[in-house]
PDB file of C-alpha atoms in Angstrom:
ATOM      1  CA  UNK Q   1      -2.463 -17.841 -10.982  1.00 84.00           C
ATOM      2  CA  UNK Q   2      -1.484 -15.837  -7.912  1.00 94.00           C
ATOM      3  CA  UNK Q   3       1.894 -16.629  -6.451  1.00 97.00           C
ATOM      4  CA  UNK Q   4       3.028 -15.465  -3.056  1.00 97.00           C
ATOM      5  CA  UNK Q   5       5.190 -16.185  -0.046  1.00 98.00           C
ATOM      6  CA  UNK Q   6       4.487 -17.745   3.321  1.00 98.00           C
ATOM      7  CA  UNK Q   7       6.744 -16.369   6.032  1.00 98.00           C
ATOM      8  CA  UNK Q   8       6.943 -18.541   9.145  1.00 98.00           C
ATOM      9  CA  UNK Q   9       8.177 -16.269  11.921  1.00 96.00           C
ATOM     10  CA  UNK Q  10       8.927 -19.271  14.126  1.00 95.00           C
ATOM     11  CA  UNK Q  11      11.669 -20.242  11.687  1.00 96.00           C
ATOM     12  CA  UNK Q  12      13.202 -16.821  11.022  1.00 95.00           C
ATOM     13  CA  UNK Q  13      16.643 -16.574  12.670  1.00 94.00           C
ATOM     14  CA  UNK Q  14      17.246 -12.922  11.839  1.00 93.00           C
ATOM     15  CA  UNK Q  15      20.271 -13.627   9.649  1.00 94.00           C
ATOM     16  CA  UNK Q  16      19.347 -10.843   7.171  1.00 94.00           C
ATOM     17  CA  UNK Q  17      20.271 -13.094   4.262  1.00 96.00           C
ATOM     18  CA  UNK Q  18      17.055 -11.983   2.515  1.00 97.00           C
ATOM     19  CA  UNK Q  19      18.133  -8.350   2.837  1.00 95.00           C
ATOM     20  CA  UNK Q  20      21.440  -9.078   1.144  1.00 96.00           C
ATOM     21  CA  UNK Q  21      19.852 -11.210  -1.592  1.00 97.00           C
ATOM     22  CA  UNK Q  22      17.298  -8.490  -2.338  1.00 97.00           C
ATOM     23  CA  UNK Q  23      20.031  -5.884  -2.661  1.00 96.00           C
ATOM     24  CA  UNK Q  24      22.161  -8.052  -4.893  1.00 97.00           C
ATOM     25  CA  UNK Q  25      19.480  -9.263  -7.276  1.00 97.00           C
ATOM     26  CA  UNK Q  26      17.860  -5.837  -7.735  1.00 97.00           C
ATOM     27  CA  UNK Q  27      21.222  -4.048  -7.950  1.00 96.00           C
ATOM     28  CA  UNK Q  28      20.282  -1.690  -5.124  1.00 96.00           C
ATOM     29  CA  UNK Q  29      23.024   0.625  -3.848  1.00 94.00           C
ATOM     30  CA  UNK Q  30      24.392   0.418  -0.326  1.00 90.00           C
ATOM     31  CA  UNK Q  31      23.236   2.990   2.198  1.00 89.00           C
ATOM     32  CA  UNK Q  32      24.667   4.320   5.411  1.00 87.00           C
ATOM     33  CA  UNK Q  33      22.662   2.700   8.209  1.00 85.00           C
ATOM     34  CA  UNK Q  34      22.612   2.580  11.975  1.00 85.00           C
ATOM     35  CA  UNK Q  35      21.710  -0.061  14.541  1.00 83.00           C
ATOM     36  CA  UNK Q  36      18.584   0.604  16.570  1.00 79.00           C
ATOM     37  CA  UNK Q  37      18.193  -0.171  20.284  1.00 77.00           C
ATOM     38  CA  UNK Q  38      16.652  -3.529  19.334  1.00 78.00           C
ATOM     39  CA  UNK Q  39      19.525  -4.319  16.923  1.00 81.00           C
ATOM     40  CA  UNK Q  40      17.363  -3.710  13.833  1.00 84.00           C
ATOM     41  CA  UNK Q  41      19.638  -2.569  11.000  1.00 85.00           C
ATOM     42  CA  UNK Q  42      18.689  -0.852   8.779  1.00 88.00           C
ATOM     43  CA  UNK Q  43      15.933   0.578  10.916  1.00 88.00           C
ATOM     44  CA  UNK Q  44      13.577   1.324   8.030  1.00 91.00           C
ATOM     45  CA  UNK Q  45      13.047   0.610   4.350  1.00 94.00           C
ATOM     46  CA  UNK Q  46      13.862   3.126   1.644  1.00 95.00           C
ATOM     47  CA  UNK Q  47      13.908   3.499  -2.128  1.00 96.00           C
ATOM     48  CA  UNK Q  48      17.092   1.408  -2.075  1.00 96.00           C
ATOM     49  CA  UNK Q  49      16.274  -0.995   0.754  1.00 96.00           C
ATOM     50  CA  UNK Q  50      13.145  -2.981  -0.032  1.00 97.00           C
ATOM     51  CA  UNK Q  51      13.449  -5.697   2.605  1.00 96.00           C
ATOM     52  CA  UNK Q  52      14.196  -5.358   6.309  1.00 95.00           C
ATOM     53  CA  UNK Q  53      14.315  -7.671   9.300  1.00 94.00           C
ATOM     54  CA  UNK Q  54      12.753  -6.079  12.370  1.00 93.00           C
ATOM     55  CA  UNK Q  55      13.997  -7.332  15.753  1.00 92.00           C
ATOM     56  CA  UNK Q  56      11.516  -7.145  18.632  1.00 89.00           C
ATOM     57  CA  UNK Q  57      12.105  -8.360  22.186  1.00 86.00           C
ATOM     58  CA  UNK Q  58       9.133  -8.821  24.517  1.00 80.00           C
ATOM     59  CA  UNK Q  59       7.889 -10.728  27.542  1.00 79.00           C
ATOM     60  CA  UNK Q  60       5.647 -13.687  26.694  1.00 76.00           C
ATOM     61  CA  UNK Q  61       4.286 -15.828  29.534  1.00 78.00           C
ATOM     62  CA  UNK Q  62       6.998 -14.655  31.885  1.00 82.00           C
ATOM     63  CA  UNK Q  63       9.920 -15.246  29.564  1.00 82.00           C
ATOM     64  CA  UNK Q  64      11.833 -12.985  27.202  1.00 84.00           C
ATOM     65  CA  UNK Q  65      11.214 -13.778  23.556  1.00 83.00           C
ATOM     66  CA  UNK Q  66      12.976 -12.286  20.539  1.00 84.00           C
ATOM     67  CA  UNK Q  67      11.038 -12.256  17.271  1.00 89.00           C
ATOM     68  CA  UNK Q  68      12.255 -11.356  13.807  1.00 94.00           C
ATOM     69  CA  UNK Q  69       9.886 -10.071  11.141  1.00 95.00           C
ATOM     70  CA  UNK Q  70      10.768  -9.899   7.477  1.00 96.00           C
ATOM     71  CA  UNK Q  71       9.063  -6.759   6.228  1.00 95.00           C
ATOM     72  CA  UNK Q  72       8.448  -5.629   2.661  1.00 96.00           C
ATOM     73  CA  UNK Q  73       5.703  -5.246   0.088  1.00 98.00           C
ATOM     74  CA  UNK Q  74       2.642  -7.379   0.822  1.00 98.00           C
ATOM     75  CA  UNK Q  75       1.550  -7.535  -2.843  1.00 98.00           C
ATOM     76  CA  UNK Q  76      -2.138  -6.986  -2.150  1.00 97.00           C
ATOM     77  CA  UNK Q  77      -4.767  -8.828  -4.155  1.00 97.00           C
ATOM     78  CA  UNK Q  78      -6.471  -5.464  -4.652  1.00 95.00           C
ATOM     79  CA  UNK Q  79      -3.622  -2.942  -4.337  1.00 96.00           C
ATOM     80  CA  UNK Q  80      -4.446   0.483  -2.970  1.00 95.00           C
ATOM     81  CA  UNK Q  81      -1.322   1.817  -4.660  1.00 96.00           C
ATOM     82  CA  UNK Q  82      -2.586   0.703  -8.071  1.00 96.00           C
ATOM     83  CA  UNK Q  83      -6.000   2.257  -7.475  1.00 94.00           C
ATOM     84  CA  UNK Q  84      -4.590   5.743  -6.798  1.00 94.00           C
ATOM     85  CA  UNK Q  85      -1.803   5.844  -9.402  1.00 95.00           C
ATOM     86  CA  UNK Q  86      -2.878   8.659 -11.722  1.00 93.00           C
ATOM     87  CA  UNK Q  87      -0.587   7.616 -14.592  1.00 95.00           C
ATOM     88  CA  UNK Q  88      -1.146   3.863 -14.460  1.00 95.00           C
ATOM     89  CA  UNK Q  89       2.454   3.128 -13.512  1.00 96.00           C
ATOM     90  CA  UNK Q  90       1.510   0.569 -10.853  1.00 97.00           C
ATOM     91  CA  UNK Q  91       0.020  -2.709 -11.961  1.00 97.00           C
ATOM     92  CA  UNK Q  92      -0.835  -6.006 -10.338  1.00 97.00           C
ATOM     93  CA  UNK Q  93       0.496  -8.694 -12.645  1.00 96.00           C
ATOM     94  CA  UNK Q  94      -1.349 -11.927 -13.408  1.00 94.00           C
ATOM     95  CA  UNK Q  95       1.113 -13.865 -11.235  1.00 95.00           C
ATOM     96  CA  UNK Q  96       0.362 -11.710  -8.183  1.00 95.00           C
ATOM     97  CA  UNK Q  97       3.344  -9.351  -8.253  1.00 97.00           C
ATOM     98  CA  UNK Q  98       2.581  -5.638  -7.880  1.00 98.00           C
ATOM     99  CA  UNK Q  99       5.100  -3.717  -9.970  1.00 98.00           C
ATOM    100  CA  UNK Q 100       5.937  -0.107 -10.818  1.00 97.00           C
ATOM    101  CA  UNK Q 101       6.731   0.988 -14.392  1.00 96.00           C
ATOM    102  CA  UNK Q 102       9.450   3.535 -13.733  1.00 93.00           C
ATOM    103  CA  UNK Q 103       9.140   4.944 -17.253  1.00 94.00           C
ATOM    104  CA  UNK Q 104       5.628   6.095 -16.336  1.00 95.00           C
ATOM    105  CA  UNK Q 105       6.075   6.962 -12.647  1.00 96.00           C
ATOM    106  CA  UNK Q 106       6.018  10.720 -11.958  1.00 94.00           C
ATOM    107  CA  UNK Q 107       6.836  10.448  -8.254  1.00 94.00           C
ATOM    108  CA  UNK Q 108       3.541  11.963  -7.084  1.00 94.00           C
ATOM    109  CA  UNK Q 109       3.612   9.786  -3.924  1.00 94.00           C
ATOM    110  CA  UNK Q 110      -0.118   9.052  -3.950  1.00 93.00           C
ATOM    111  CA  UNK Q 111       0.769   5.352  -3.648  1.00 95.00           C
ATOM    112  CA  UNK Q 112       2.848   6.072  -0.561  1.00 94.00           C
ATOM    113  CA  UNK Q 113      -0.118   7.721   1.108  1.00 93.00           C
ATOM    114  CA  UNK Q 114      -2.609   5.052   0.060  1.00 94.00           C
ATOM    115  CA  UNK Q 115      -0.617   1.959   1.060  1.00 95.00           C
ATOM    116  CA  UNK Q 116      -1.856   0.594   4.409  1.00 94.00           C
ATOM    117  CA  UNK Q 117       1.558  -0.990   4.981  1.00 95.00           C
ATOM    118  CA  UNK Q 118       3.683   2.083   4.186  1.00 93.00           C
ATOM    119  CA  UNK Q 119       5.606   0.269   1.456  1.00 97.00           C
ATOM    120  CA  UNK Q 120       6.380   2.503  -1.582  1.00 97.00           C
ATOM    121  CA  UNK Q 121       9.383   4.754  -0.997  1.00 97.00           C
ATOM    122  CA  UNK Q 122      10.465   7.981  -2.711  1.00 96.00           C
ATOM    123  CA  UNK Q 123      13.848   8.656  -4.323  1.00 95.00           C
ATOM    124  CA  UNK Q 124      14.604  11.856  -2.448  1.00 93.00           C
ATOM    125  CA  UNK Q 125      18.140  12.068  -3.812  1.00 91.00           C
ATOM    126  CA  UNK Q 126      17.236  11.980  -7.519  1.00 91.00           C
ATOM    127  CA  UNK Q 127      16.653  14.918  -9.883  1.00 90.00           C
ATOM    128  CA  UNK Q 128      13.716  13.032 -11.385  1.00 90.00           C
ATOM    129  CA  UNK Q 129      12.522  10.917  -8.435  1.00 93.00           C
ATOM    130  CA  UNK Q 130      10.400   7.774  -8.712  1.00 95.00           C
ATOM    131  CA  UNK Q 131       8.608   5.503  -6.292  1.00 97.00           C
ATOM    132  CA  UNK Q 132      10.293   2.160  -5.629  1.00 97.00           C
ATOM    133  CA  UNK Q 133       9.526  -1.042  -3.732  1.00 98.00           C
ATOM    134  CA  UNK Q 134       9.780  -4.835  -3.741  1.00 97.00           C
ATOM    135  CA  UNK Q 135       8.569  -6.417  -6.989  1.00 97.00           C
ATOM    136  CA  UNK Q 136       8.228  -9.993  -5.644  1.00 98.00           C
ATOM    137  CA  UNK Q 137      11.160 -10.575  -8.015  1.00 98.00           C
ATOM    138  CA  UNK Q 138       8.728 -10.503 -10.922  1.00 97.00           C
ATOM    139  CA  UNK Q 139      11.602 -10.929 -13.381  1.00 96.00           C
ATOM    140  CA  UNK Q 140      12.646 -14.138 -11.634  1.00 97.00           C
ATOM    141  CA  UNK Q 141       9.106 -15.542 -11.411  1.00 96.00           C
ATOM    142  CA  UNK Q 142       8.469 -15.206 -15.153  1.00 95.00           C
ATOM    143  CA  UNK Q 143      11.648 -17.219 -15.720  1.00 96.00           C
ATOM    144  CA  UNK Q 144      10.446 -19.987 -13.429  1.00 95.00           C
ATOM    145  CA  UNK Q 145      12.591 -19.005 -10.431  1.00 97.00           C
ATOM    146  CA  UNK Q 146      11.519 -18.090  -6.909  1.00 97.00           C
ATOM    147  CA  UNK Q 147      12.168 -14.649  -5.370  1.00 98.00           C
ATOM    148  CA  UNK Q 148      15.766 -14.038  -4.292  1.00 98.00           C
ATOM    149  CA  UNK Q 149      14.835 -13.776  -0.617  1.00 98.00           C
ATOM    150  CA  UNK Q 150      13.053 -17.148  -0.614  1.00 98.00           C
ATOM    151  CA  UNK Q 151      15.880 -18.806  -2.535  1.00 97.00           C
ATOM    152  CA  UNK Q 152      18.419 -17.517  -0.027  1.00 97.00           C
ATOM    153  CA  UNK Q 153      16.649 -18.165   3.308  1.00 97.00           C
ATOM    154  CA  UNK Q 154      18.752 -20.825   5.106  1.00 96.00           C
ATOM    155  CA  UNK Q 155      16.095 -21.792   7.666  1.00 96.00           C
ATOM    156  CA  UNK Q 156      13.120 -22.230   5.352  1.00 96.00           C
ATOM    157  CA  UNK Q 157      11.269 -19.330   6.936  1.00 97.00           C
ATOM    158  CA  UNK Q 158      10.324 -17.953   3.496  1.00 98.00           C
ATOM    159  CA  UNK Q 159       8.373 -20.269   1.217  1.00 98.00           C
ATOM    160  CA  UNK Q 160       7.322 -19.365  -2.334  1.00 98.00           C
ATOM    161  CA  UNK Q 161       4.410 -20.910  -4.218  1.00 97.00           C
ATOM    162  CA  UNK Q 162       0.779 -20.586  -5.241  1.00 97.00           C
ATOM    163  CA  UNK Q 163      -1.134 -18.512  -2.707  1.00 98.00           C
ATOM    164  CA  UNK Q 164      -3.918 -21.049  -2.206  1.00 97.00           C
ATOM    165  CA  UNK Q 165      -1.423 -23.825  -1.551  1.00 98.00           C
ATOM    166  CA  UNK Q 166       0.470 -21.622   0.883  1.00 98.00           C
ATOM    167  CA  UNK Q 167      -2.775 -20.880   2.731  1.00 98.00           C
ATOM    168  CA  UNK Q 168      -3.439 -24.607   3.062  1.00 98.00           C
ATOM    169  CA  UNK Q 169       0.089 -25.154   4.381  1.00 98.00           C
ATOM    170  CA  UNK Q 170      -0.262 -22.273   6.850  1.00 98.00           C
ATOM    171  CA  UNK Q 171      -3.518 -23.666   8.244  1.00 98.00           C
ATOM    172  CA  UNK Q 172      -1.987 -27.135   8.429  1.00 98.00           C
ATOM    173  CA  UNK Q 173       1.004 -25.903  10.407  1.00 98.00           C
ATOM    174  CA  UNK Q 174      -1.265 -24.048  12.812  1.00 98.00           C
ATOM    175  CA  UNK Q 175      -3.553 -27.063  13.263  1.00 97.00           C
ATOM    176  CA  UNK Q 176      -0.706 -29.516  13.760  1.00 97.00           C
ATOM    177  CA  UNK Q 177       1.571 -27.195  15.698  1.00 94.00           C
ATOM    178  CA  UNK Q 178       0.286 -28.134  19.137  1.00 94.00           C
ATOM    179  CA  UNK Q 179      -0.174 -24.511  20.123  1.00 92.00           C
ATOM    180  CA  UNK Q 180       3.118 -23.412  18.620  1.00 92.00           C
ATOM    181  CA  UNK Q 181       1.390 -20.804  16.458  1.00 96.00           C
ATOM    182  CA  UNK Q 182      -1.339 -18.281  17.135  1.00 95.00           C
ATOM    183  CA  UNK Q 183      -4.498 -19.166  15.209  1.00 97.00           C
ATOM    184  CA  UNK Q 184      -4.241 -16.503  12.532  1.00 97.00           C
ATOM    185  CA  UNK Q 185      -2.836 -16.379   8.990  1.00 98.00           C
ATOM    186  CA  UNK Q 186      -1.822 -12.764   8.529  1.00 98.00           C
ATOM    187  CA  UNK Q 187      -2.539 -11.629   4.976  1.00 97.00           C
ATOM    188  CA  UNK Q 188      -5.420 -14.001   4.356  1.00 97.00           C
ATOM    189  CA  UNK Q 189      -7.909 -11.177   4.892  1.00 96.00           C
ATOM    190  CA  UNK Q 190      -5.830  -8.097   5.791  1.00 96.00           C
ATOM    191  CA  UNK Q 191      -6.357  -5.251   3.292  1.00 95.00           C
ATOM    192  CA  UNK Q 192      -8.690  -7.545   1.385  1.00 95.00           C
ATOM    193  CA  UNK Q 193      -6.046 -10.259   1.125  1.00 97.00           C
ATOM    194  CA  UNK Q 194      -2.352 -10.216   0.250  1.00 98.00           C
ATOM    195  CA  UNK Q 195       0.003 -12.496  -1.640  1.00 98.00           C
ATOM    196  CA  UNK Q 196       2.499 -12.420   1.224  1.00 98.00           C
ATOM    197  CA  UNK Q 197       1.277 -14.425   4.227  1.00 98.00           C
ATOM    198  CA  UNK Q 198       2.591 -14.825   7.784  1.00 98.00           C
ATOM    199  CA  UNK Q 199       2.171 -17.265  10.636  1.00 98.00           C
ATOM    200  CA  UNK Q 200       3.572 -16.410  14.037  1.00 96.00           C
ATOM    201  CA  UNK Q 201       4.376 -18.135  17.327  1.00 93.00           C
ATOM    202  CA  UNK Q 202       3.711 -14.922  19.269  1.00 92.00           C
ATOM    203  CA  UNK Q 203       0.797 -12.446  19.254  1.00 92.00           C
ATOM    204  CA  UNK Q 204       0.941 -10.256  16.163  1.00 93.00           C
ATOM    205  CA  UNK Q 205       1.293  -7.093  18.225  1.00 90.00           C
ATOM    206  CA  UNK Q 206       4.689  -8.443  19.289  1.00 90.00           C
ATOM    207  CA  UNK Q 207       5.814  -8.482  15.662  1.00 92.00           C
ATOM    208  CA  UNK Q 208       6.420  -5.690  13.155  1.00 92.00           C
ATOM    209  CA  UNK Q 209       3.171  -6.488  11.323  1.00 95.00           C
ATOM    210  CA  UNK Q 210       0.474  -3.826  11.125  1.00 94.00           C
ATOM    211  CA  UNK Q 211      -2.334  -5.144  13.311  1.00 93.00           C
ATOM    212  CA  UNK Q 212      -4.562  -2.110  12.736  1.00 92.00           C
ATOM    213  CA  UNK Q 213      -5.060  -2.647   9.002  1.00 91.00           C
ATOM    214  CA  UNK Q 214      -8.604  -3.169   7.752  1.00 89.00           C
ATOM    215  CA  UNK Q 215      -9.786  -6.503   6.396  1.00 86.00           C
ATOM    216  CA  UNK Q 216     -11.759  -4.732   3.675  1.00 84.00           C
ATOM    217  CA  UNK Q 217     -10.433  -3.973   0.218  1.00 79.00           C
ATOM    218  CA  UNK Q 218      -8.532  -0.695   0.525  1.00 78.00           C
ATOM    219  CA  UNK Q 219      -9.260   0.587  -3.020  1.00 78.00           C
ATOM    220  CA  UNK Q 220     -12.878   0.898  -1.908  1.00 68.00           C
ATOM    221  CA  UNK Q 221     -11.730   3.615   0.476  1.00 62.00           C
ATOM    222  CA  UNK Q 222      -9.175   5.273  -1.797  1.00 57.00           C
ATOM    223  CA  UNK Q 223     -11.619   5.514  -4.696  1.00 55.00           C
ATOM    224  CA  UNK Q 224     -14.003   7.556  -2.556  1.00 55.00           C
ATOM    225  CA  UNK Q 225     -11.263  10.138  -2.258  1.00 53.00           C
ATOM    226  CA  UNK Q 226      -9.766   9.775  -5.734  1.00 54.00           C
ATOM    227  CA  UNK Q 227     -13.100  10.189  -7.519  1.00 54.00           C
ATOM    228  CA  UNK Q 228     -13.265  13.697  -6.031  1.00 56.00           C
ATOM    229  CA  UNK Q 229      -9.913  14.555  -7.633  1.00 53.00           C
ATOM    230  CA  UNK Q 230     -11.288  15.662 -11.049  1.00 54.00           C
ATOM    231  CA  UNK Q 231     -13.785  17.959  -9.341  1.00 55.00           C
ATOM    232  CA  UNK Q 232     -11.105  19.320  -7.030  1.00 51.00           C
ATOM    233  CA  UNK Q 233      -8.618  19.839  -9.845  1.00 51.00           C
ATOM    234  CA  UNK Q 234     -11.302  21.479 -11.978  1.00 55.00           C
ATOM    235  CA  UNK Q 235     -12.300  23.809  -9.157  1.00 57.00           C
ATOM    236  CA  UNK Q 236      -8.707  24.786  -8.427  1.00 51.00           C
ATOM    237  CA  UNK Q 237      -8.040  25.343 -12.116  1.00 53.00           C
ATOM    238  CA  UNK Q 238     -11.143  27.542 -12.490  1.00 58.00           C
ATOM    239  CA  UNK Q 239     -10.217  29.518  -9.389  1.00 57.00           C
ATOM    240  CA  UNK Q 240      -6.637  29.960 -10.627  1.00 55.00           C
ATOM    241  CA  UNK Q 241      -7.810  31.177 -14.043  1.00 62.00           C
ATOM    242  CA  UNK Q 242     -10.226  33.578 -12.358  1.00 62.00           C
ATOM    243  CA  UNK Q 243      -7.483  35.004 -10.154  1.00 59.00           C
ATOM    244  CA  UNK Q 244      -5.153  35.319 -13.132  1.00 63.00           C
ATOM    245  CA  UNK Q 245      -7.827  37.185 -15.117  1.00 63.00           C
ATOM    246  CA  UNK Q 246      -8.550  39.450 -12.145  1.00 58.00           C
ATOM    247  CA  UNK Q 247      -4.864  40.213 -11.623  1.00 62.00           C
ATOM    248  CA  UNK Q 248      -4.356  40.938 -15.327  1.00 69.00           C
ATOM    249  CA  UNK Q 249      -7.391  43.249 -15.463  1.00 70.00           C
ATOM    250  CA  UNK Q 250      -6.286  45.031 -12.294  1.00 66.00           C
ATOM    251  CA  UNK Q 251      -2.836  45.590 -13.739  1.00 66.00           C
ATOM    252  CA  UNK Q 252      -4.346  46.993 -16.922  1.00 71.00           C
ATOM    253  CA  UNK Q 253      -6.564  49.408 -14.984  1.00 70.00           C
ATOM    254  CA  UNK Q 254      -3.647  50.544 -12.837  1.00 66.00           C
ATOM    255  CA  UNK Q 255      -1.562  51.097 -15.963  1.00 70.00           C
ATOM    256  CA  UNK Q 256      -4.361  53.154 -17.558  1.00 74.00           C
ATOM    257  CA  UNK Q 257      -4.850  55.187 -14.402  1.00 70.00           C
ATOM    258  CA  UNK Q 258      -1.142  55.848 -14.141  1.00 66.00           C
ATOM    259  CA  UNK Q 259      -0.995  56.839 -17.769  1.00 66.00           C
ATOM    260  CA  UNK Q 260      -3.932  59.255 -17.402  1.00 61.00           C
ATOM    261  CA  UNK Q 261      -2.340  60.845 -14.339  1.00 55.00           C
ATOM    262  CA  UNK Q 262       0.889  61.481 -16.190  1.00 51.00           C
ATOM    263  CA  UNK Q 263      -0.980  63.274 -18.964  1.00 48.00           C
TER     264      UNK Q 263
END
């Protein structure tokens, strides 16, 4: 059973309660932040800030509209991050959560490069850095609780449940909204489908959502590159061994020549 979240951007009031709840539940340290020109704070996610609220102000039909977008891991149905993880540290759980086993993670950052949503973040300040991101509160879900952000949201903008039921609800709200929403459920097909879904009252390019992401399964693309890795690594290794052998032989010849000259 795949769980997920439906985020209704028409209901988000930008209170940042989800940011605070995420920090508290996951015991994430505070960071020094700054307010951007659009009042977004913090301005970007990090290894210790997994959820952000992006403020965007734009003109829609001649009037100024402010939109707030809760941004975090999309928990893809076919995660690109999982497909490129060379140590198997990233796994999509049966309940839909995409998690990172930090005991296995080597901080190679392949997942950061592969993710179409730019989600995994690197612990730059650690001696042994790892990749970190939202876990969909996997530990809460297995105990029968909803994610901390959904439990905290005071306006009902974040709803937790089975993905298929959330899709039905999203389509129902769009159909019965009288034009309140654009006719698109973001995450239904993006990146092959995600567990986190969005509906919006404004065009998606006026939100913080990535509107350029493919609707195809991303691992199909990443595997084309990753399957070349063994060949590449083997070629580099062979070249390195060849250069080492050449350098060693050259040093031996130079030593012999120098020794013969001294005689």
